[in-house]
mmCIF file of C-alpha atoms in Angstrom:
data_model
loop_
_atom_site.group_PDB
_atom_site.id
_atom_site.type_symbol
_atom_site.label_atom_id
_atom_site.label_comp_id
_atom_site.label_asym_id
_atom_site.label_seq_id
_atom_site.Cartn_x
_atom_site.Cartn_y
_atom_site.Cartn_z
ATOM 1 C CA GLU A 23 -27.460 42.925 -23.348
ATOM 2 C CA GLU A 24 -27.722 38.959 -24.015
ATOM 3 C CA THR A 25 -25.057 38.660 -25.934
ATOM 4 C CA GLU A 26 -22.481 41.207 -23.738
ATOM 5 C CA ARG A 27 -23.981 38.548 -20.604
ATOM 6 C CA ALA A 28 -23.304 35.582 -22.947
ATOM 7 C CA LYS A 29 -19.219 36.384 -23.481
ATOM 8 C CA GLN A 30 -19.446 37.847 -19.809
ATOM 9 C CA PHE A 31 -20.161 33.847 -18.907
ATOM 10 C CA VAL A 32 -17.791 32.541 -21.613
ATOM 11 C CA ALA A 33 -14.962 34.675 -20.082
ATOM 12 C CA LEU A 34 -15.735 33.708 -16.352
ATOM 13 C CA THR A 35 -16.040 30.022 -17.673
ATOM 14 C CA GLN A 36 -12.417 30.160 -18.913
ATOM 15 C CA HIS A 37 -11.262 32.213 -16.186
ATOM 16 C CA VAL A 38 -12.650 29.081 -13.885
ATOM 17 C CA VAL A 39 -11.151 26.246 -16.373
ATOM 18 C CA ARG A 40 -7.414 27.701 -16.057
ATOM 19 C CA SER A 41 -7.574 28.577 -12.573
ATOM 20 C CA VAL A 42 -8.661 25.071 -11.585
ATOM 21 C CA GLY A 43 -6.098 23.093 -10.368
ATOM 22 C CA ALA A 44 -6.980 19.734 -12.329
ATOM 23 C CA GLY A 45 -6.101 19.141 -15.954
ATOM 24 C CA ILE A 46 -8.598 19.762 -18.276
ATOM 25 C CA LEU A 47 -8.260 18.593 -22.199
ATOM 26 C CA ALA A 48 -11.085 19.144 -24.221
ATOM 27 C CA ALA A 49 -11.083 16.996 -27.694
ATOM 28 C CA ASP A 50 -13.092 16.490 -30.983
ATOM 29 C CA LEU A 51 -14.278 13.440 -32.373
ATOM 30 C CA ASP A 52 -11.229 12.438 -34.140
ATOM 31 C CA GLY A 53 -9.265 12.585 -30.888
ATOM 32 C CA LYS A 54 -7.382 15.755 -31.628
ATOM 33 C CA THR A 55 -6.547 17.890 -29.230
ATOM 34 C CA LEU A 56 -8.690 21.320 -28.847
ATOM 35 C CA TYR A 57 -7.938 22.985 -25.270
ATOM 36 C CA VAL A 58 -5.292 22.601 -22.293
ATOM 37 C CA ASN A 59 -5.533 23.978 -18.913
ATOM 38 C CA PRO A 60 -2.853 25.294 -17.442
ATOM 39 C CA ALA A 61 -2.831 22.424 -14.596
ATOM 40 C CA GLY A 62 -3.016 20.230 -17.265
ATOM 41 C CA ALA A 63 -0.289 21.554 -18.876
ATOM 42 C CA SER A 64 2.036 21.565 -16.155
ATOM 43 C CA ILE A 65 0.924 17.670 -15.393
ATOM 44 C CA LEU A 66 1.886 16.653 -18.824
ATOM 45 C CA GLY A 67 5.071 18.652 -19.278
ATOM 46 C CA ILE A 68 4.183 20.802 -21.836
ATOM 47 C CA SER A 69 5.637 23.946 -22.257
ATOM 48 C CA ASP A 70 4.094 25.469 -25.868
ATOM 49 C CA VAL A 71 0.191 24.598 -25.486
ATOM 50 C CA ASP A 72 -0.775 26.528 -28.736
ATOM 51 C CA ASP A 73 1.754 23.903 -30.630
ATOM 52 C CA GLN A 74 -0.167 20.775 -29.113
ATOM 53 C CA ILE A 75 -3.932 22.396 -30.720
ATOM 54 C CA GLY A 76 -5.067 19.747 -33.306
ATOM 55 C CA LYS A 77 -2.484 16.773 -32.112
ATOM 56 C CA PRO A 78 -4.229 13.376 -31.654
ATOM 57 C CA LEU A 79 -4.305 12.268 -27.862
ATOM 58 C CA GLU A 80 -1.541 9.695 -28.476
ATOM 59 C CA VAL A 81 0.882 12.621 -28.871
ATOM 60 C CA VAL A 82 -0.287 14.719 -26.299
ATOM 61 C CA MET A 83 -1.452 12.701 -23.514
ATOM 62 C CA PRO A 84 0.562 8.707 -24.437
ATOM 63 C CA LEU A 85 -0.666 6.237 -21.978
ATOM 64 C CA ALA A 86 1.321 3.041 -21.725
ATOM 65 C CA GLU A 87 -2.076 0.811 -20.754
ATOM 66 C CA HIS A 88 -4.580 2.452 -22.731
ATOM 67 C CA ASN A 89 -5.641 3.126 -26.281
ATOM 68 C CA TRP A 90 -7.092 6.108 -27.243
ATOM 69 C CA GLY A 91 -9.168 4.975 -29.996
ATOM 70 C CA LEU A 92 -10.749 2.851 -28.061
ATOM 71 C CA ILE A 93 -11.402 5.693 -25.271
ATOM 72 C CA ALA A 94 -12.817 8.021 -27.999
ATOM 73 C CA SER A 95 -15.212 5.177 -29.063
ATOM 74 C CA ARG A 96 -16.883 4.720 -25.711
ATOM 75 C CA ALA A 97 -16.962 8.743 -24.993
ATOM 76 C CA ARG A 98 -18.992 9.544 -27.878
ATOM 77 C CA SER A 99 -22.213 7.958 -26.124
ATOM 78 C CA GLN A 100 -21.302 7.524 -22.288
ATOM 79 C CA SER A 101 -18.911 9.237 -19.807
ATOM 80 C CA ILE A 102 -15.959 7.004 -18.845
ATOM 81 C CA PRO A 103 -15.980 7.491 -14.673
ATOM 82 C CA ARG A 104 -12.597 6.408 -14.010
ATOM 83 C CA ILE A 105 -9.152 5.386 -15.381
ATOM 84 C CA GLU A 106 -6.049 4.940 -14.657
ATOM 85 C CA GLY A 107 -2.916 5.296 -16.894
ATOM 86 C CA THR A 108 1.090 5.577 -16.810
ATOM 87 C CA LEU A 109 1.819 8.784 -18.779
ATOM 88 C CA GLU A 110 4.271 7.596 -21.079
ATOM 89 C CA ARG A 111 7.302 10.497 -21.189
ATOM 90 C CA SER A 112 7.677 10.720 -17.514
ATOM 91 C CA GLN A 113 6.429 8.015 -15.591
ATOM 92 C CA ALA A 114 3.707 10.085 -14.059
ATOM 93 C CA ARG A 115 0.618 7.825 -12.672
ATOM 94 C CA LEU A 116 -2.613 9.934 -14.316
ATOM 95 C CA GLY A 117 -6.430 9.412 -12.400
ATOM 96 C CA LEU A 118 -8.872 10.578 -15.180
ATOM 97 C CA SER A 119 -12.376 10.452 -16.560
ATOM 98 C CA VAL A 120 -13.741 11.095 -19.794
ATOM 99 C CA ASP A 121 -17.201 12.775 -20.655
ATOM 100 C CA PRO A 122 -19.102 13.434 -24.112
ATOM 101 C CA LEU A 123 -18.511 16.922 -25.123
ATOM 102 C CA LYS A 124 -21.848 18.573 -26.229
ATOM 103 C CA ASP A 125 -22.628 21.744 -27.657
ATOM 104 C CA GLU A 126 -25.845 23.952 -26.928
ATOM 105 C CA ARG A 127 -27.959 21.605 -29.124
ATOM 106 C CA ALA A 128 -26.763 18.890 -26.949
ATOM 107 C CA THR A 129 -24.851 17.437 -29.756
ATOM 108 C CA VAL A 130 -21.759 15.572 -29.147
ATOM 109 C CA VAL A 131 -18.871 16.931 -30.862
ATOM 110 C CA GLY A 132 -16.417 15.495 -29.063
ATOM 111 C CA PHE A 133 -15.051 14.701 -25.168
ATOM 112 C CA ILE A 134 -13.767 16.257 -22.210
ATOM 113 C CA VAL A 135 -10.696 14.736 -20.341
ATOM 114 C CA ASN A 136 -10.540 15.464 -16.316
ATOM 115 C CA PHE A 137 -6.705 14.224 -15.007
ATOM 116 C CA GLN A 138 -4.813 14.529 -11.869
ATOM 117 C CA ASP A 139 -1.392 13.355 -11.129
ATOM 118 C CA LEU A 140 -1.840 10.352 -8.629
ATOM 119 C CA THR A 141 1.645 10.116 -8.221
ATOM 120 C CA GLU A 142 1.994 13.007 -5.664
ATOM 121 C CA LEU A 143 -1.357 12.632 -3.827
ATOM 122 C CA ARG A 144 0.146 8.724 -3.380
ATOM 123 C CA ILE A 145 3.312 10.208 -1.898
ATOM 124 C CA LYS A 146 1.515 12.491 0.354
ATOM 125 C CA ALA A 147 -0.944 9.194 0.964
ATOM 126 C CA ASP A 148 2.139 7.463 1.952
ATOM 127 C CA ARG A 149 3.552 10.285 4.278
ATOM 128 C CA GLU A 150 0.868 10.173 6.492
ATOM 129 C CA ARG A 151 0.369 6.750 6.677
ATOM 130 C CA MET A 152 4.376 6.121 7.622
ATOM 131 C CA LYS A 153 3.644 9.515 9.835
ATOM 132 C CA ASP A 154 0.919 7.329 11.964
ATOM 133 C CA ARG A 155 3.225 4.290 11.738
ATOM 134 C CA MET A 156 6.386 6.157 12.946
ATOM 135 C CA ALA A 157 5.075 7.739 15.619
ATOM 136 C CA ALA A 158 3.278 4.821 16.812
ATOM 137 C CA THR A 159 6.397 2.862 16.249
ATOM 138 C CA GLY A 160 8.397 5.795 18.483
ATOM 139 C CA GLU A 161 5.933 5.504 21.405
ATOM 140 C CA MET A 162 6.440 1.636 21.568
ATOM 141 C CA ALA A 163 10.510 2.464 21.095
ATOM 142 C CA ALA A 164 10.779 4.759 24.116
ATOM 143 C CA ARG A 165 8.856 2.098 26.552
ATOM 144 C CA MET A 166 10.858 -0.748 25.508
ATOM 145 C CA ALA A 167 13.909 1.025 25.620
ATOM 146 C CA HIS A 168 13.044 2.432 29.178
ATOM 147 C CA GLU A 169 12.188 -1.211 30.373
ATOM 148 C CA ILE A 170 15.443 -2.670 29.009
ATOM 149 C CA LYS A 171 18.108 -0.207 29.530
ATOM 150 C CA ASN A 172 18.245 -0.500 33.255
ATOM 151 C CA PRO A 173 18.132 -4.166 33.914
ATOM 152 C CA LEU A 174 20.969 -4.053 30.870
ATOM 153 C CA ALA A 175 23.059 -1.891 33.134
ATOM 154 C CA SER A 176 22.709 -4.308 36.187
ATOM 155 C CA ILE A 177 23.246 -7.313 33.962
ATOM 156 C CA SER A 178 26.865 -5.488 32.323
ATOM 157 C CA GLY A 179 27.851 -3.781 36.169
ATOM 158 C CA SER A 180 27.306 -7.749 37.945
ATOM 159 C CA ALA A 181 29.542 -9.138 34.391
ATOM 160 C CA GLN A 182 32.347 -6.411 35.451
ATOM 161 C CA MET A 183 32.257 -7.166 39.027
ATOM 162 C CA LEU A 184 32.349 -11.144 38.862
ATOM 163 C CA GLY A 185 35.162 -10.402 36.020
ATOM 164 C CA THR A 186 37.277 -9.063 39.497
ATOM 165 C CA VAL A 187 36.645 -12.151 41.801
ATOM 166 C CA GLY A 188 39.243 -14.608 42.355
ATOM 167 C CA GLY A 189 38.896 -17.940 40.864
ATOM 168 C CA VAL A 190 37.318 -17.282 37.680
ATOM 169 C CA ASP A 191 39.718 -19.171 35.296
ATOM 170 C CA ALA A 192 40.312 -17.597 31.440
ATOM 171 C CA THR A 193 37.417 -19.211 30.066
ATOM 172 C CA GLY A 194 35.258 -17.796 32.609
ATOM 173 C CA ARG A 195 36.420 -14.318 32.025
ATOM 174 C CA ARG A 196 36.324 -14.166 28.295
ATOM 175 C CA LEU A 197 32.443 -15.257 28.836
ATOM 176 C CA LEU A 198 32.193 -12.543 30.877
ATOM 177 C CA ASN A 199 33.664 -10.281 28.539
ATOM 178 C CA ILE A 200 31.449 -10.999 25.983
ATOM 179 C CA VAL A 201 28.801 -10.293 28.124
ATOM 180 C CA VAL A 202 30.150 -6.943 28.893
ATOM 181 C CA ASP A 203 30.105 -6.196 25.403
ATOM 182 C CA GLU A 204 27.226 -7.141 24.281
ATOM 183 C CA SER A 205 25.339 -5.660 26.943
ATOM 184 C CA ARG A 206 27.351 -2.397 25.530
ATOM 185 C CA ARG A 207 26.217 -3.123 22.038
ATOM 186 C CA LEU A 208 22.713 -3.866 23.107
ATOM 187 C CA SER A 209 22.749 -0.418 25.264
ATOM 188 C CA GLY A 210 23.870 1.444 21.953
ATOM 189 C CA ILE A 211 21.039 0.356 20.300
ATOM 190 C CA LEU A 212 18.873 1.462 22.887
ATOM 191 C CA GLU A 213 20.761 4.687 22.331
ATOM 192 C CA GLY A 214 19.823 4.714 18.880
ATOM 193 C CA PHE A 215 16.015 4.018 19.238
ATOM 194 C CA LEU A 216 15.924 6.689 22.184
ATOM 195 C CA VAL A 217 17.222 9.384 19.467
ATOM 196 C CA PHE A 218 14.800 7.584 16.972
ATOM 197 C CA ALA A 219 12.119 8.106 19.356
ATOM 198 C CA ARG A 220 12.624 11.817 21.386
ATOM 199 C CA PRO A 221 14.464 14.112 18.799
ATOM 200 C CA GLY A 222 11.984 16.662 20.691
ATOM 201 C CA SER A 223 14.456 17.825 23.438
ATOM 202 C CA ALA A 224 16.612 19.568 20.114
ATOM 203 C CA THR A 225 16.940 23.594 20.740
ATOM 204 C CA HIS A 226 16.713 24.577 17.215
ATOM 205 C CA ALA A 227 18.696 28.093 16.186
ATOM 206 C CA ILE A 228 19.775 29.338 12.798
ATOM 207 C CA CYS A 229 22.380 27.293 10.739
ATOM 208 C CA ASP A 230 23.809 27.635 7.496
ATOM 209 C CA LEU A 231 23.695 24.514 5.954
ATOM 210 C CA SER A 232 26.264 24.883 3.251
ATOM 211 C CA LYS A 233 29.001 25.528 5.882
ATOM 212 C CA TRP A 234 28.403 22.412 7.931
ATOM 213 C CA LEU A 235 27.856 20.267 4.824
ATOM 214 C CA ASP A 236 31.561 21.214 4.022
ATOM 215 C CA ASP A 237 32.819 20.680 7.580
ATOM 216 C CA CYS A 238 30.836 17.374 7.297
ATOM 217 C CA LEU A 239 32.528 16.553 3.858
ATOM 218 C CA ALA A 240 36.049 16.807 4.944
ATOM 219 C CA LEU A 241 35.582 14.358 7.967
ATOM 220 C CA LEU A 242 33.926 11.939 5.550
ATOM 221 C CA ARG A 243 36.749 11.920 3.130
ATOM 222 C CA ARG A 244 38.890 11.137 6.363
ATOM 223 C CA SER A 245 36.320 8.328 8.002
ATOM 224 C CA ASP A 246 37.009 4.390 7.475
ATOM 225 C CA GLU A 247 33.784 5.003 5.622
ATOM 226 C CA ILE A 248 35.729 5.977 2.686
ATOM 227 C CA LYS A 249 36.955 2.433 0.439
ATOM 228 C CA PRO A 250 39.376 2.664 -2.900
ATOM 229 C CA GLY A 251 37.034 3.572 -5.321
ATOM 230 C CA HIS A 252 34.659 5.861 -3.350
ATOM 231 C CA GLU A 253 34.160 9.284 -5.297
ATOM 232 C CA LEU A 254 32.228 11.982 -3.142
ATOM 233 C CA LEU A 255 31.116 15.096 -4.722
ATOM 234 C CA LEU A 256 29.678 18.104 -3.060
ATOM 235 C CA GLU A 257 27.627 21.403 -5.147
ATOM 236 C CA SER A 258 26.104 23.433 -3.031
ATOM 237 C CA PRO A 259 25.710 27.411 -2.903
ATOM 238 C CA ASP A 260 27.465 29.271 -0.113
ATOM 239 C CA HIS A 261 24.809 29.962 2.342
ATOM 240 C CA LEU A 262 22.032 27.788 3.001
ATOM 241 C CA PHE A 263 20.094 28.829 5.833
ATOM 242 C CA VAL A 264 17.396 26.784 8.000
ATOM 243 C CA LEU A 265 16.181 26.870 11.533
ATOM 244 C CA GLY A 266 17.408 23.237 13.224
ATOM 245 C CA GLU A 267 19.646 21.554 15.611
ATOM 246 C CA GLU A 268 22.972 20.977 14.419
ATOM 247 C CA HIS A 269 23.484 17.647 15.862
ATOM 248 C CA LEU A 270 20.637 16.096 14.433
ATOM 249 C CA LEU A 271 21.132 17.885 10.883
ATOM 250 C CA ARG A 272 24.478 16.154 10.888
ATOM 251 C CA GLN A 273 23.045 12.828 11.878
ATOM 252 C CA ILE A 274 21.371 13.285 9.015
ATOM 253 C CA PHE A 275 24.460 13.799 7.000
ATOM 254 C CA TRP A 276 25.939 10.755 8.282
ATOM 255 C CA ASN A 277 23.228 8.612 8.204
ATOM 256 C CA LEU A 278 22.570 8.834 4.645
ATOM 257 C CA SER A 279 26.031 9.299 3.642
ATOM 258 C CA ARG A 280 27.453 6.052 5.470
ATOM 259 C CA ASN A 281 24.160 4.471 4.001
ATOM 260 C CA ALA A 282 25.242 5.832 0.430
ATOM 261 C CA LEU A 283 28.678 4.065 0.506
ATOM 262 C CA GLN A 284 27.863 1.190 2.305
ATOM 263 C CA ALA A 285 25.465 0.364 -0.938
ATOM 264 C CA MET A 286 28.870 0.901 -3.554
ATOM 265 C CA PRO A 287 30.935 -1.358 -1.418
ATOM 266 C CA ASN A 288 33.369 -2.078 -4.520
ATOM 267 C CA GLY A 289 33.561 1.749 -5.187
ATOM 268 C CA GLY A 290 31.224 4.257 -6.764
ATOM 269 C CA ASN A 291 30.079 7.935 -6.613
ATOM 270 C CA LEU A 292 27.953 9.757 -4.054
ATOM 271 C CA ARG A 293 27.266 13.103 -5.499
ATOM 272 C CA ILE A 294 25.192 15.592 -2.440
ATOM 273 C CA PHE A 295 23.040 18.279 -4.227
ATOM 274 C CA ALA A 296 22.008 21.179 -2.157
ATOM 275 C CA GLU A 297 19.904 24.069 -3.458
ATOM 276 C CA ARG A 298 17.568 27.022 -2.102
ATOM 277 C CA ARG A 299 14.066 27.149 -3.534
ATOM 278 C CA GLU A 300 11.094 29.359 -2.586
ATOM 279 C CA ARG A 301 10.383 28.398 0.611
ATOM 280 C CA SER A 302 12.611 25.324 1.692
ATOM 281 C CA VAL A 303 16.455 23.505 1.264
ATOM 282 C CA VAL A 304 16.436 20.714 -0.813
ATOM 283 C CA ILE A 305 19.545 18.133 -0.219
ATOM 284 C CA ARG A 306 19.994 15.456 -2.183
ATOM 285 C CA TRP A 307 22.026 12.342 -2.268
ATOM 286 C CA ARG A 308 22.398 9.948 -5.049
ATOM 287 C CA ASP A 309 24.422 7.159 -5.392
ATOM 288 C CA ASN A 310 25.446 4.231 -8.072
ATOM 289 C CA GLY A 311 25.173 1.753 -5.817
ATOM 290 C CA VAL A 312 23.203 -1.531 -5.634
ATOM 291 C CA GLY A 313 19.821 -0.034 -5.017
ATOM 292 C CA MET A 314 16.983 -1.236 -3.023
ATOM 293 C CA SER A 315 13.637 -3.593 -3.990
ATOM 294 C CA GLU A 316 10.273 -1.854 -4.019
ATOM 295 C CA GLU A 317 9.386 -3.702 -0.448
ATOM 296 C CA ILE A 318 12.549 -2.540 0.919
ATOM 297 C CA ARG A 319 12.401 1.515 0.018
ATOM 298 C CA HIS A 320 8.398 1.228 0.982
ATOM 299 C CA ARG A 321 9.394 -0.011 4.724
ATOM 300 C CA ALA A 322 13.190 1.869 4.362
ATOM 301 C CA PHE A 323 12.153 4.085 7.540
ATOM 302 C CA GLU A 324 11.020 1.304 9.927
ATOM 303 C CA PRO A 325 13.222 0.592 12.578
ATOM 304 C CA PHE A 326 15.515 -2.567 11.889
ATOM 305 C CA VAL A 327 14.862 -2.568 8.209
ATOM 306 C CA THR A 328 18.243 -3.216 6.334
ATOM 307 C CA THR A 329 19.935 -4.783 3.595
ATOM 308 C CA GLN A 330 23.788 -4.611 5.545
ATOM 309 C CA SER A 331 24.689 -8.054 7.059
ATOM 310 C CA THR A 332 25.891 -5.826 9.903
ATOM 311 C CA GLY A 333 24.380 -2.939 11.409
ATOM 312 C CA THR A 334 21.175 -1.920 13.328
ATOM 313 C CA GLY A 335 18.655 -0.945 10.886
ATOM 314 C CA LEU A 336 18.102 2.484 12.709
ATOM 315 C CA GLY A 337 20.422 4.747 10.565
ATOM 316 C CA LEU A 338 17.219 5.779 7.801
ATOM 317 C CA ALA A 339 14.703 5.645 11.088
ATOM 318 C CA VAL A 340 16.415 8.195 13.231
ATOM 319 C CA VAL A 341 16.846 10.170 9.808
ATOM 320 C CA TYR A 342 13.038 10.354 9.400
ATOM 321 C CA SER A 343 12.611 11.126 12.763
ATOM 322 C CA ALA A 344 15.063 14.014 12.407
ATOM 323 C CA VAL A 345 13.693 15.540 9.107
ATOM 324 C CA GLN A 346 10.274 15.487 10.769
ATOM 325 C CA GLU A 347 11.181 17.046 14.217
ATOM 326 C CA HIS A 348 12.675 20.052 11.754
ATOM 327 C CA GLY A 349 8.925 20.271 9.482
ATOM 328 C CA GLY A 350 10.465 18.659 6.224
ATOM 329 C CA SER A 351 10.201 15.619 4.594
ATOM 330 C CA VAL A 352 12.058 13.085 3.090
ATOM 331 C CA ASP A 353 12.281 10.698 -0.270
ATOM 332 C CA ILE A 354 13.835 7.700 -1.573
ATOM 333 C CA LEU A 355 13.696 7.072 -5.395
ATOM 334 C CA SER A 356 15.776 3.536 -5.833
ATOM 335 C CA ALA A 357 15.643 0.248 -7.805
ATOM 336 C CA PRO A 358 18.140 -2.579 -7.716
ATOM 337 C CA GLY A 359 21.137 -2.570 -9.637
ATOM 338 C CA ARG A 360 20.325 1.451 -10.578
ATOM 339 C CA GLY A 361 21.409 2.948 -7.231
ATOM 340 C CA THR A 362 19.171 5.144 -4.345
ATOM 341 C CA THR A 363 18.511 8.980 -4.212
ATOM 342 C CA VAL A 364 16.993 9.969 -1.214
ATOM 343 C CA THR A 365 15.705 13.909 -0.943
ATOM 344 C CA VAL A 366 15.687 15.746 2.109
ATOM 345 C CA GLU A 367 13.536 19.404 2.058
ATOM 346 C CA LEU A 368 13.549 21.390 5.073
ATOM 347 C CA PRO A 369 11.918 24.821 5.745
ATOM 348 C CA ALA A 370 14.287 27.729 4.206
ATOM 349 C CA VAL A 371 14.793 30.880 6.806
ATOM 350 C CA LEU A 372 15.990 34.375 5.306
ATOM 351 C CA GLU A 373 18.824 35.132 3.521
ATOM 352 C CA GLN A 374 21.527 36.176 7.160
ATOM 353 C CA ALA A 375 23.194 39.652 6.580
#
């Protein structure tokens, strides 16, 4: 009876270890791998766990900043509560703790590594911080745009009326025209601000992204944004359905496509990939342009942040706001001189008959 209870306990323990969401790895005192749970195999990019058994930790979990020999030495006598390291083969940032592995006599026979991928956790934390920051910015933008727009319209109207009054010489008319033109430009910036701050007035309906991606790309090929040396490619299935507002979705397409082309002033390749996943639709814009610094990438969705000498810096802010309105997410992967990939993920709806 005791033997049976012990077997049941071991089976339950193994089930718990297999089911836990964090990575768990066991190794002997020589640093040879004894066990990796499914979550750990997924984090480490291991497809065949059995093939890793008996291999040293330097092979199974190679960390750029740490020596497993030193870690194993310390773990023989004490727990190591917190280590962060970069997994060499994927560049994922891992957080891990190491504890002695003891048998039923409390003899240390190896050690246990508990670990998780910090990359996704930090992405989620960044998204939450960005969401809060953009909400505050959006409220400020709406108030500021409202306060400025009416006086600006008065300035523009007054300048136009003065231009029709007799006695104004050529220089005066030129200056008045500048006032009108600049007022219109500022009005355009304010309109962009309002789109960024208040996209929620949209009425959502079922949209076939594949269809309008084809249409938008056809228009983009004929636009002034295309320069000699630009090459465009779209890969998309026949149908991709989302619940959304077509106007906002087109803004996402145009703003991201325009940014990508402007990042390649001397020509380059813009690849747009769209695919259906289990519960979402994913669209990627990938260019081989100038790329972004880490500082710019981190702040890219904030209003008025731009690397271009012209433009308002509202394009990506509008994209972020429109994606949030659709309950989706948007991320940027970029480095100077290595191009940029922008990934938009939107909730999918069931295929339509």
